Amino acid sequence: METVEAIRSKPEINAMKRHLSPRDRLLFVMGINSAIRISDLLRIKVKDVRGATHLSIREQKTNKPKKFLLNGAIQRELSNFLTAEMTDDEFLFK
């Protein structure tokens, strides 16, 4: 099995973000800033993050509740990604 090295430097992270679509960039930024599993990120709905400063989820794998701050980096990507046409019941990453 191949191993994958973690992206550790800020220039590498910024280079990666430049090559992603707005949706994928938001997914990437939320992932690296929250340490939430992809299975949990994909279940987030627009209403969970629109106007929010924190996000509360129940982890799918462990069934444990988890609350985390939507920090400045996540807030910036959300403001670039969210549109008025998105309904509250839509999945954020569809």
XYZ file of N, CA and C in Angstrom:
282
model
N 0.844 -1.167 0.000
C 0.000 0.000 0.000
C 0.897 1.239 0.000
N 0.528 2.222 -0.816
C 1.289 3.463 -0.874
C 0.938 4.360 0.300
N 1.925 5.100 0.740
C 1.654 6.095 1.777
C 1.619 7.471 1.137
N 0.900 8.360 1.770
C 0.765 9.732 1.290
C 1.296 10.654 2.366
N 2.153 11.576 1.973
C 2.708 12.540 2.916
C 1.717 13.677 3.143
N 1.646 14.138 4.360
C 0.774 15.260 4.698
C 1.321 16.552 4.103
N 0.407 17.437 3.744
C 0.798 18.769 3.284
C 1.046 19.592 4.534
N 2.262 20.076 4.705
C 2.613 20.748 5.949
C 2.955 22.225 5.794
N 3.337 22.657 4.627
C 3.771 24.046 4.491
C 2.652 24.923 3.937
N 2.634 26.157 4.385
C 1.621 27.110 3.944
C 1.672 27.321 2.423
N 2.872 27.446 1.814
C 2.911 27.586 0.350
C 2.287 26.394 -0.386
N 2.491 25.182 0.132
C 1.876 23.999 -0.494
C 0.357 24.051 -0.374
N -0.131 24.461 0.786
C -1.578 24.566 0.997
C -2.167 25.611 0.065
N -1.522 26.772 -0.040
C -2.021 27.831 -0.918
C -1.990 27.409 -2.380
N -0.952 26.688 -2.781
C -0.874 26.193 -4.157
C -2.011 25.220 -4.439
N -2.295 24.360 -3.487
C -3.386 23.399 -3.633
C -4.722 24.138 -3.782
N -4.954 25.138 -2.937
C -6.222 25.874 -2.971
C -6.427 26.593 -4.301
N -5.353 27.084 -4.917
C -5.466 27.806 -6.192
C -5.983 26.909 -7.315
N -5.778 25.620 -7.200
C -6.163 24.696 -8.266
C -7.537 24.059 -8.050
N -8.218 24.431 -6.989
C -9.507 23.809 -6.673
C -10.670 24.710 -7.059
N -11.800 24.095 -7.377
C -13.036 24.842 -7.612
C -13.494 25.426 -6.278
N -14.395 26.426 -6.288
C -14.867 26.996 -5.013
C -15.435 25.947 -4.055
N -16.198 24.992 -4.585
C -16.773 23.941 -3.734
C -15.677 23.099 -3.099
N -14.744 22.650 -3.920
C -13.672 21.794 -3.416
C -12.722 22.558 -2.495
N -12.529 23.850 -2.768
C -11.682 24.670 -1.895
C -12.322 24.788 -0.515
N -13.638 25.005 -0.465
C -14.335 25.065 0.822
C -14.217 23.728 1.548
N -14.408 22.637 0.843
C -14.289 21.305 1.442
C -12.880 21.090 1.997
N -11.868 21.479 1.241
C -10.471 21.351 1.662
C -10.202 22.206 2.898
N -10.626 23.465 2.866
C -10.374 24.383 3.987
C -11.107 23.915 5.240
N -12.351 23.463 5.094
C -13.072 22.954 6.265
C -12.384 21.709 6.814
N -11.904 20.858 5.942
C -11.229 19.641 6.384
C -9.952 19.916 7.155
N -9.114 20.825 6.645
C -7.834 21.067 7.318
C -7.972 21.948 8.549
N -9.089 22.675 8.664
C -9.270 23.553 9.816
C -10.157 22.961 10.904
N -10.796 21.839 10.629
C -11.721 21.284 11.620
C -11.388 19.858 12.035
N -10.584 19.156 11.261
C -10.267 17.745 11.515
C -11.527 16.882 11.557
N -12.502 17.248 10.739
C -13.742 16.476 10.613
C -13.564 15.487 9.461
N -14.046 14.273 9.646
C -13.963 13.260 8.590
C -14.801 13.682 7.389
N -14.374 13.247 6.219
C -15.079 13.585 4.985
C -16.533 13.119 5.039
N -16.796 11.976 5.638
C -18.175 11.475 5.724
C -19.060 12.436 6.509
N -18.490 13.119 7.488
C -19.254 14.091 8.274
C -19.375 15.423 7.538
N -18.331 15.837 6.838
C -18.397 17.086 6.078
C -19.465 17.010 4.991
N -19.587 15.860 4.354
C -20.543 15.716 3.259
C -21.993 15.749 3.725
N -22.240 15.598 5.004
C -23.609 15.618 5.543
C -24.050 17.010 5.988
N -23.173 18.000 5.929
C -23.503 19.360 6.373
C -24.464 20.002 5.379
N -25.473 20.670 5.911
C -26.439 21.385 5.077
C -26.175 22.885 5.158
N -26.690 23.606 4.177
C -26.505 25.058 4.113
C -26.977 25.711 5.402
N -28.124 25.276 5.939
C -28.662 25.883 7.161
C -27.732 25.705 8.360
N -26.856 24.703 8.321
C -25.935 24.461 9.431
C -24.836 25.516 9.510
N -24.513 26.150 8.382
C -23.380 27.087 8.357
C -23.753 28.522 8.003
N -24.911 28.738 7.381
C -25.283 30.101 6.972
C -25.443 30.980 8.209
N -24.608 31.996 8.321
C -24.675 32.929 9.444
C -24.171 32.375 10.765
N -23.586 31.199 10.755
C -23.142 30.550 11.999
C -21.683 30.883 12.301
N -21.344 30.818 13.578
C -19.949 30.975 13.999
C -19.368 29.644 14.470
N -20.250 28.697 14.786
C -19.848 27.358 15.228
C -20.693 26.336 14.476
N -20.201 25.129 14.418
C -20.949 24.041 13.804
C -20.979 22.879 14.774
N -22.163 22.349 14.994
C -22.327 21.173 15.853
C -22.773 20.010 14.981
N -22.069 18.907 15.100
C -22.424 17.706 14.347
C -22.375 16.502 15.276
N -22.949 15.414 14.812
C -22.784 14.129 15.481
C -21.952 13.287 14.528
N -20.781 12.877 14.996
C -19.874 12.124 14.134
C -20.516 10.808 13.713
N -20.476 10.544 12.435
C -21.104 9.343 11.896
C -20.409 8.074 12.384
N -19.095 8.076 12.444
C -18.352 6.871 12.813
C -18.487 6.536 14.297
N -18.383 7.551 15.163
C -18.369 7.308 16.608
C -19.685 7.646 17.294
N -20.562 8.348 16.597
C -21.836 8.817 17.136
C -21.653 9.821 18.282
N -20.473 10.428 18.367
C -20.206 11.424 19.404
C -20.529 12.814 18.879
N -21.049 13.684 19.746
C -21.274 15.070 19.315
C -19.940 15.806 19.221
N -19.855 16.723 18.277
C -18.643 17.524 18.125
C -19.054 18.936 17.732
N -18.480 19.918 18.412
C -18.751 21.319 18.103
C -17.414 21.984 17.818
N -17.361 22.759 16.735
C -16.121 23.456 16.420
C -16.410 24.831 15.838
N -15.415 25.688 15.955
C -15.488 27.063 15.486
C -15.333 27.111 13.970
N -16.186 27.896 13.338
C -16.000 28.188 11.921
C -15.053 29.385 11.877
N -13.758 29.107 11.816
C -12.744 30.153 11.943
C -12.734 31.083 10.729
N -11.844 32.056 10.750
C -11.781 33.052 9.686
C -11.576 32.457 8.307
N -10.716 31.458 8.201
C -10.456 30.823 6.904
C -11.722 30.151 6.371
N -12.436 29.458 7.244
C -13.682 28.801 6.826
C -14.730 29.848 6.483
N -14.850 30.896 7.306
C -15.836 31.954 7.052
C -15.595 32.606 5.689
N -14.333 32.880 5.340
C -14.013 33.491 4.036
C -14.449 32.586 2.886
N -14.153 31.309 3.000
C -14.534 30.387 1.927
C -16.053 30.231 1.842
N -16.718 30.236 2.996
C -18.184 30.159 2.991
C -18.783 31.370 2.293
N -18.265 32.563 2.583
C -18.825 33.769 1.964
C -18.579 33.775 0.453
N -17.483 33.169 -0.003
C -17.223 33.063 -1.442
C -18.094 32.006 -2.110
N -18.529 31.020 -1.351
C -19.235 29.874 -1.924
C -20.759 29.980 -1.825
N -21.268 30.421 -0.686
C -22.717 30.459 -0.481
C -23.373 31.518 -1.359
N -24.510 31.165 -1.933
C -25.282 32.119 -2.730
C -26.690 32.209 -2.165
N -27.395 33.270 -2.526
C -28.771 33.462 -2.066
C -29.692 32.382 -2.626
N -29.321 31.810 -3.775
C -30.156 30.782 -4.406
C -30.100 29.444 -3.681
N -29.094 29.251 -2.855
C -28.977 27.987 -2.122
C -30.035 27.945 -1.023
N -30.787 26.855 -0.989
C -31.807 26.721 0.045
C -31.199 26.102 1.297
N -31.831 26.383 2.432
C -31.309 25.902 3.709
C -31.229 24.381 3.792
N -32.115 23.682 3.093
C -32.141 22.222 3.183
C -31.200 21.521 2.204
N -30.499 22.288 1.374
C -29.528 21.691 0.447
C -28.292 21.243 1.203
N -27.700 20.169 0.725
C -26.398 19.784 1.250
C -25.385 20.812 0.768
N -24.465 21.181 1.627
C -23.457 22.177 1.292
C -22.577 21.685 0.145
N -22.212 20.422 0.182
C -21.338 19.842 -0.842
C -22.116 18.828 -1.657
N -22.755 19.289 -2.726
C -23.494 18.344 -3.569
C -22.844 18.201 -4.904
